[in-house]
XYZ file of C-alpha atoms in Angstrom:
496
model
C 0.336 0.073 -0.204
C 1.645 3.058 -1.447
C -0.739 5.697 -1.761
C -1.630 7.360 1.096
C -5.365 8.598 1.597
C -5.686 12.543 1.843
C -7.684 14.398 4.068
C -9.121 17.372 3.334
C -8.488 20.124 5.387
C -11.796 22.574 5.921
C -11.544 25.909 6.529
C -13.559 27.044 9.366
C -14.230 30.533 9.264
C -13.329 31.432 12.565
C -9.815 33.613 12.757
C -7.476 32.265 14.053
C -8.977 28.768 14.196
C -6.828 26.591 11.583
C -4.117 27.566 13.011
C -4.729 26.125 15.684
C -5.805 23.017 13.836
C -2.975 23.045 11.547
C -4.660 24.138 8.607
C -8.582 23.188 9.385
C -10.441 20.604 10.751
C -10.687 17.380 8.955
C -12.901 16.300 6.321
C -15.249 13.660 7.737
C -13.663 13.795 11.407
C -16.574 13.793 14.301
C -15.299 16.799 16.701
C -16.037 17.610 20.142
C -16.491 20.710 21.567
C -16.670 20.801 25.072
C -16.505 23.237 28.476
C -17.905 25.133 30.314
C -20.918 27.113 30.698
C -21.163 30.044 29.294
C -17.250 29.932 27.470
C -18.416 30.246 23.680
C -19.462 26.546 22.728
C -22.338 27.368 20.249
C -21.333 30.463 19.239
C -18.395 28.322 17.747
C -20.248 25.788 16.458
C -22.571 28.222 14.476
C -19.644 30.454 13.160
C -18.540 27.287 11.803
C -21.904 25.913 10.458
C -23.046 29.044 8.909
C -19.042 29.724 7.331
C -18.864 26.101 6.174
C -22.943 25.976 4.792
C -23.968 26.379 0.970
C -26.179 24.815 -1.625
C -23.561 21.704 -1.828
C -22.494 21.785 1.882
C -26.272 21.312 3.306
C -26.187 21.258 7.577
C -28.125 20.122 10.285
C -28.453 21.312 13.482
C -29.637 19.181 16.197
C -30.957 21.032 19.095
C -31.628 19.136 22.370
C -32.488 22.187 24.849
C -34.678 22.467 27.128
C -35.447 25.861 25.460
C -36.943 26.342 21.503
C -33.920 26.527 19.490
C -36.104 29.825 18.414
C -34.715 31.628 21.250
C -31.385 30.124 20.699
C -31.085 31.513 17.285
C -32.923 34.896 18.821
C -29.754 35.865 20.183
C -27.357 33.846 17.189
C -28.642 35.869 13.990
C -27.119 39.043 16.232
C -23.579 37.870 14.766
C -22.699 39.024 11.030
C -21.316 35.632 10.117
C -25.481 34.681 10.858
C -26.929 33.818 7.459
C -31.020 34.184 7.493
C -30.906 32.817 4.186
C -29.024 29.900 4.563
C -32.061 28.425 6.921
C -34.497 26.122 6.501
C -32.086 26.056 2.538
C -28.235 25.178 3.277
C -28.966 24.854 7.350
C -31.811 22.954 9.300
C -32.573 22.968 12.750
C -34.593 19.902 14.429
C -35.506 20.315 17.718
C -35.200 16.899 20.394
C -36.276 18.297 23.582
C -39.682 16.481 23.165
C -38.032 12.932 22.401
C -35.825 12.990 25.519
C -38.993 13.749 27.297
C -38.801 10.011 28.625
C -35.275 9.588 28.533
C -35.465 7.342 26.041
C -32.345 6.903 23.803
C -33.550 4.699 21.471
C -35.802 6.659 20.379
C -33.501 10.220 20.117
C -30.923 7.790 17.750
C -33.889 6.945 15.969
C -34.783 10.398 15.116
C -31.552 11.393 14.700
C -30.753 8.523 11.609
C -33.813 9.148 10.315
C -32.998 12.978 9.420
C -29.999 12.724 8.672
C -31.085 10.137 5.988
C -34.037 12.552 4.722
C -31.408 15.814 4.569
C -27.943 14.125 3.265
C -26.367 16.758 5.686
C -22.548 17.197 4.666
C -22.389 18.948 8.083
C -24.215 17.672 11.078
C -24.452 19.046 14.717
C -25.428 17.719 18.257
C -26.154 20.663 20.382
C -26.132 20.131 23.683
C -25.010 17.005 25.186
C -25.306 18.491 28.610
C -29.359 18.208 28.066
C -29.320 14.118 27.403
C -27.552 13.963 30.434
C -29.751 15.758 32.576
C -32.716 13.636 31.000
C -31.074 10.461 32.105
C -30.990 10.886 35.153
C -33.186 8.298 35.248
C -31.184 5.606 33.765
C -27.922 4.109 34.685
C -24.633 5.257 34.229
C -24.135 2.094 31.490
C -27.126 2.847 29.388
C -25.894 6.373 29.555
C -22.103 5.258 28.298
C -23.974 2.805 25.874
C -26.064 6.013 24.161
C -23.112 8.155 24.082
C -20.542 5.754 22.126
C -23.310 4.538 20.110
C -24.069 8.460 18.776
C -20.224 8.932 18.394
C -19.988 5.327 16.310
C -23.372 6.581 14.336
C -21.645 10.356 13.620
C -18.117 8.772 12.444
C -20.094 6.315 10.219
C -21.962 9.743 8.385
C -19.959 10.879 5.443
C -20.414 14.003 6.662
C -18.159 16.307 9.322
C -20.257 16.331 12.805
C -19.997 18.322 15.916
C -20.904 17.621 19.550
C -21.254 20.127 21.379
C -21.465 20.166 25.513
C -20.410 21.233 28.816
C -18.262 18.565 30.477
C -16.045 19.214 33.717
C -12.270 18.274 33.420
C -12.640 15.060 35.177
C -14.884 14.459 32.512
C -11.914 14.346 30.075
C -10.220 11.545 31.082
C -13.078 9.475 31.794
C -15.759 9.420 28.970
C -16.734 7.426 26.347
C -16.890 9.935 23.700
C -13.920 11.563 24.678
C -11.915 8.116 22.910
C -14.246 8.496 20.174
C -13.987 11.771 19.202
C -11.457 13.318 16.165
C -10.733 16.344 18.020
C -11.346 17.697 21.027
C -11.737 21.554 21.416
C -11.792 23.093 25.100
C -12.793 26.365 25.371
C -12.766 27.961 29.476
C -13.080 31.242 30.955
C -11.690 31.996 33.902
C -11.749 34.970 36.162
C -8.637 35.935 37.460
C -8.618 38.815 40.543
C -11.192 41.643 38.316
C -10.461 40.209 34.930
C -12.033 37.597 33.128
C -10.154 35.504 29.981
C -11.009 33.345 27.746
C -8.914 29.993 26.809
C -9.631 27.753 23.705
C -6.649 24.352 23.879
C -7.060 21.526 21.045
C -6.813 18.247 23.362
C -6.639 16.001 20.289
C -6.352 15.974 16.639
C -5.839 12.874 14.498
C -3.752 13.364 11.438
C -1.814 16.386 12.425
C 0.036 18.498 14.364
C -2.180 21.036 16.113
C -0.578 24.278 18.111
C 0.277 23.137 21.831
C -1.166 24.152 24.622
C -4.110 27.378 25.711
C -4.752 30.680 23.162
C -6.642 33.000 24.041
C -9.193 34.012 22.104
C -12.291 36.686 22.562
C -16.183 37.112 21.563
C -16.853 40.456 19.837
C -19.831 41.605 17.998
C -18.184 39.946 14.759
C -18.106 36.638 16.740
C -15.204 34.632 17.856
C -11.508 35.286 16.938
C -8.908 32.973 18.325
C -5.395 34.648 18.680
C -2.763 31.654 19.035
C -0.093 31.925 21.370
C 3.224 32.330 19.741
C 5.584 29.854 20.132
C 9.514 29.902 19.151
C 10.734 27.102 18.307
C 14.307 25.824 18.449
C 16.470 26.711 15.612
C 13.464 28.073 13.193
C 12.859 31.227 15.353
C 15.726 32.666 12.403
C 14.642 31.274 9.485
C 13.914 34.780 7.634
C 14.116 34.593 3.337
C 16.449 37.266 3.193
C 19.432 38.038 0.247
C 22.194 38.946 3.432
C 22.473 38.273 7.179
C 20.922 39.305 9.863
C 22.807 42.922 10.729
C 24.788 43.087 7.465
C 22.451 45.937 5.962
C 22.081 49.014 8.277
C 18.923 50.791 8.978
C 19.283 54.659 9.745
C 17.351 56.558 12.764
C 16.363 59.920 11.138
C 18.694 62.036 13.839
C 22.310 63.143 12.520
C 24.977 62.028 14.606
C 22.983 58.846 15.687
C 23.798 56.608 12.999
C 27.091 57.046 14.255
C 27.246 56.251 17.654
C 25.185 52.953 16.418
C 28.613 52.089 14.411
C 26.537 53.152 11.424
C 23.139 52.958 12.012
C 20.994 50.134 13.821
C 21.620 46.584 12.270
C 18.236 45.600 9.982
C 16.523 43.029 12.166
C 17.559 44.457 15.240
C 15.434 45.069 18.350
C 16.003 48.734 20.073
C 15.566 49.618 23.733
C 15.404 53.047 24.238
C 15.404 54.172 28.106
C 14.843 56.647 29.773
C 12.940 58.946 32.200
C 9.348 60.770 31.440
C 9.601 63.527 29.322
C 13.243 62.403 28.101
C 12.449 62.083 24.606
C 11.574 58.344 24.512
C 8.260 59.022 21.918
C 10.556 61.644 20.089
C 12.862 59.343 19.442
C 10.600 56.577 17.541
C 8.617 59.301 15.881
C 11.906 60.462 14.305
C 12.853 56.378 13.393
C 9.132 56.043 11.486
C 9.608 59.226 9.475
C 12.795 58.184 8.033
C 11.609 55.160 7.036
C 8.963 56.396 5.430
C 11.537 59.109 3.924
C 13.573 55.679 2.976
C 10.102 54.032 1.253
C 9.917 51.754 4.544
C 6.220 52.043 5.714
C 5.924 51.818 9.959
C 3.885 50.629 12.479
C 3.224 51.967 16.158
C 1.333 50.401 19.036
C 0.726 52.873 21.601
C 0.023 51.618 25.085
C 0.488 54.925 27.340
C -1.076 57.817 24.515
C -4.578 57.910 23.283
C -5.161 57.862 19.401
C -5.993 61.563 19.736
C -2.331 62.175 22.186
C -0.786 60.544 20.023
C -2.314 61.942 16.708
C -1.255 65.517 18.577
C 2.225 64.911 17.060
C 2.467 66.845 13.998
C 5.533 64.916 13.023
C 3.612 62.059 13.029
C 0.238 62.878 12.397
C 0.797 63.035 8.293
C 2.476 60.026 8.630
C -0.400 58.680 9.569
C -2.769 60.099 7.390
C -0.759 59.338 4.017
C -1.194 55.598 4.912
C 3.017 55.604 5.261
C 2.709 54.505 9.190
C -0.304 52.244 11.173
C -0.909 53.157 14.625
C -2.101 50.439 17.015
C -4.704 51.406 19.873
C -3.863 49.199 22.181
C -5.307 51.154 25.669
C -8.018 48.588 26.333
C -8.407 46.990 29.476
C -7.249 43.150 29.818
C -4.764 42.570 26.129
C -2.990 39.159 25.914
C 0.399 39.824 24.160
C -1.054 36.882 21.450
C -3.840 39.609 20.879
C -1.093 42.137 20.384
C 1.524 40.273 18.553
C -1.549 38.618 15.647
C -2.740 42.952 15.153
C 0.408 43.662 14.780
C 1.520 41.205 12.579
C -1.421 42.017 10.639
C -0.779 45.367 9.962
C 2.928 44.127 9.457
C 2.125 41.942 6.145
C -0.891 44.201 5.555
C 1.052 47.337 4.838
C 4.581 45.478 4.545
C 6.071 47.619 7.227
C 9.565 46.760 8.239
C 9.736 49.355 11.430
C 7.952 48.539 14.203
C 7.636 50.401 17.481
C 6.413 49.839 20.735
C 5.636 52.441 23.162
C 5.963 51.437 25.800
C 6.909 48.657 27.410
C 5.735 50.336 30.830
C 2.195 50.711 29.245
C 2.610 47.687 27.785
C 2.920 45.721 30.917
C 0.214 47.768 32.442
C -2.537 47.258 29.690
C -2.205 43.234 29.957
C -4.640 41.315 32.360
C -3.298 40.142 35.956
C -2.639 36.695 34.348
C -0.317 38.000 31.681
C 1.798 40.674 33.389
C 2.883 38.112 36.021
C 4.293 36.063 32.730
C 5.547 39.573 30.891
C 9.214 38.664 30.776
C 8.535 35.295 29.208
C 5.726 36.633 26.561
C 7.713 39.538 25.482
C 10.387 37.475 24.362
C 8.478 35.502 22.331
C 6.678 38.481 20.939
C 10.002 40.100 20.170
C 11.074 36.500 18.571
C 8.080 36.298 16.789
C 8.662 40.226 14.886
C 12.301 39.823 14.476
C 12.233 36.755 12.725
C 9.714 38.324 10.451
C 12.445 40.331 9.667
C 10.996 43.877 10.500
C 13.526 46.412 12.826
C 11.942 46.604 16.304
C 12.295 50.200 18.784
C 11.519 49.717 22.124
C 10.689 52.314 24.566
C 10.666 52.102 28.294
C 9.645 54.339 31.334
C 12.999 54.022 33.868
C 12.653 56.512 37.035
C 16.238 58.197 36.819
C 17.771 57.739 40.171
C 21.087 58.981 39.209
C 22.871 56.179 41.961
C 22.763 53.575 39.471
C 22.289 52.375 35.754
C 19.828 49.873 34.676
C 18.057 49.273 31.570
C 14.855 47.649 32.442
C 12.039 47.988 35.238
C 11.518 43.821 35.026
C 15.010 42.232 33.565
C 13.922 42.742 30.053
C 17.020 44.449 28.603
C 18.467 41.021 27.486
C 15.802 40.865 24.872
C 17.131 44.175 22.848
C 20.279 43.652 20.602
C 20.803 47.305 20.799
C 20.258 49.914 24.096
C 20.038 53.490 24.205
C 19.734 55.563 27.255
C 18.455 58.823 27.994
C 19.393 60.920 31.191
C 19.347 64.038 32.918
C 21.898 65.393 33.861
C 22.565 68.947 35.737
C 24.183 71.312 34.763
C 25.019 75.510 36.068
C 21.620 74.790 37.411
C 19.661 74.172 34.737
C 18.684 69.778 33.342
C 20.038 68.975 30.565
C 19.007 65.931 28.195
C 21.908 63.015 27.256
C 22.146 59.869 26.004
C 24.375 57.678 25.531
C 24.208 53.538 23.541
C 24.965 51.148 25.703
C 25.344 47.839 23.184
C 24.539 47.029 19.761
C 25.106 43.602 19.534
C 28.181 42.188 16.923
C 29.186 46.127 16.320
C 31.437 48.161 17.742
C 29.313 52.036 18.702
C 30.270 55.342 20.420
C 31.029 55.137 24.047
C 30.221 58.917 24.006
C 27.411 60.617 26.277
C 26.071 63.376 23.842
C 24.137 66.253 24.983
C 21.064 66.435 22.527
C 18.128 68.693 22.876
C 13.737 68.257 21.966
C 13.252 70.769 18.790
C 9.887 71.472 16.917
C 12.294 70.023 13.919
C 13.103 66.373 16.602
C 15.916 65.302 18.201
C 19.401 67.324 18.047
C 22.413 65.683 18.845
C 24.593 68.433 21.151
C 28.203 68.003 22.570
C 29.632 65.182 24.100
C 29.360 65.589 28.243
C 33.270 65.330 28.146
C 34.058 68.859 26.568
C 31.728 70.044 29.822
C 34.579 67.911 31.605
C 31.518 65.926 33.022
C 30.272 67.029 35.171
C 27.299 66.964 36.827
C 26.328 69.991 39.640
C 25.407 67.770 43.035
C 25.643 64.460 40.799
C 27.681 61.772 40.449
C 28.957 62.240 36.649
C 27.382 59.790 34.033
C 31.341 58.914 32.967
C 31.556 57.352 36.332
C 28.605 54.857 35.813
C 29.869 53.119 33.209
C 32.064 49.976 33.817
C 32.881 46.388 31.694
C 31.286 44.322 34.311
C 27.460 44.330 32.875
C 24.849 41.417 33.819
C 22.311 43.222 31.366
C 20.072 44.574 33.257
C 22.306 47.150 35.742
C 25.868 48.200 36.231
């Protein structure tokens, strides 16, 4: 037997779900959508059904709810994926609640088989299995188990892709017979963490293809369900990029006269740059100049803003015309309870649509605050996955991070994330002749020589203008230690 059977994969029509499934649902498979009450099982089933159903793909949806199917449809039709023209033509709903009144499993099985023979569906759904269990209170466990097994066998024998929607506990995941028969299992859950509620989806199993492991965030919005697959960095694959030149072989101009020279000829393309400094130090202005220089060179950019509202951000006279011209895309991420995966999904989507080469994340401090508590506790590792995914796409990243200026030590990150950066620029305030001045220095550029100077700079209407080195003033800061005295070869990545 040399020829393999080819199993066609069906696109679910649910954003992000096909990535979790390894390319889509196997045709003629028996699938279980399970989880806790209110987790979105019925909405997911309807979204898949209306996405796949058509004249050549009729769908049969059995409801075993105690309430009429009309009440369920009243709410489901609020979603844009609900197509009323398909109802009673490509999609047919059959209510089995009366057949379950006496708990007669044989009658239920017979009714299901009869409807399938009469309609010849390519898609079959049975929702919800919890009603079957509740109707079987007078039945023995063995009778219920036998019914479950027979239902599963019948569903796998039809020339249709079938779905059983049910509410199960985690303990039942290991003991129920239906889990053994199912070809794929989607587990939906919703958890309250402090004052936040987060929905997760897991592909427990799927036969014949590799799925994305682990728990993945999803949201139910007015448009339906949207899944945000978790970025998984595989060893040896993070840097497999289709480039004509190796990573870092080309240089990216920063758009600030003199700064490219300090970086050793510009920021290596595909690097991640961390710009650290106190409030008002000029981090966002530097990031804006970075994007503006890209536009001047014909490179689109993307900015993810975590601290400023869209109106505040577009108040930047330098940034506004770039956004209006469609050269720079702005992602508004100020809504609470974000996940790293959701943000990464939006970034990648905009990068691909605009063919952007430069990305700004402003700022990591605001990003951490915008995350749901469940994600902020694992911020360091989640941020690593995001940076690795973006640099793996070949884009050059500039991240800003606000840091308290203590003058007594030199730190690069409040949460130990400086190791993520291929290059670091530190902005500081210095006190000179009774005034605060701004100064910056390049701390590191991985694999490249760079300037060791500490240079003063000014923020003007025309952007950032670099000035003299601090050594030209004798390195003196009135009443404060010199910045030069804080440089030391022993550097652990976050603190000197």
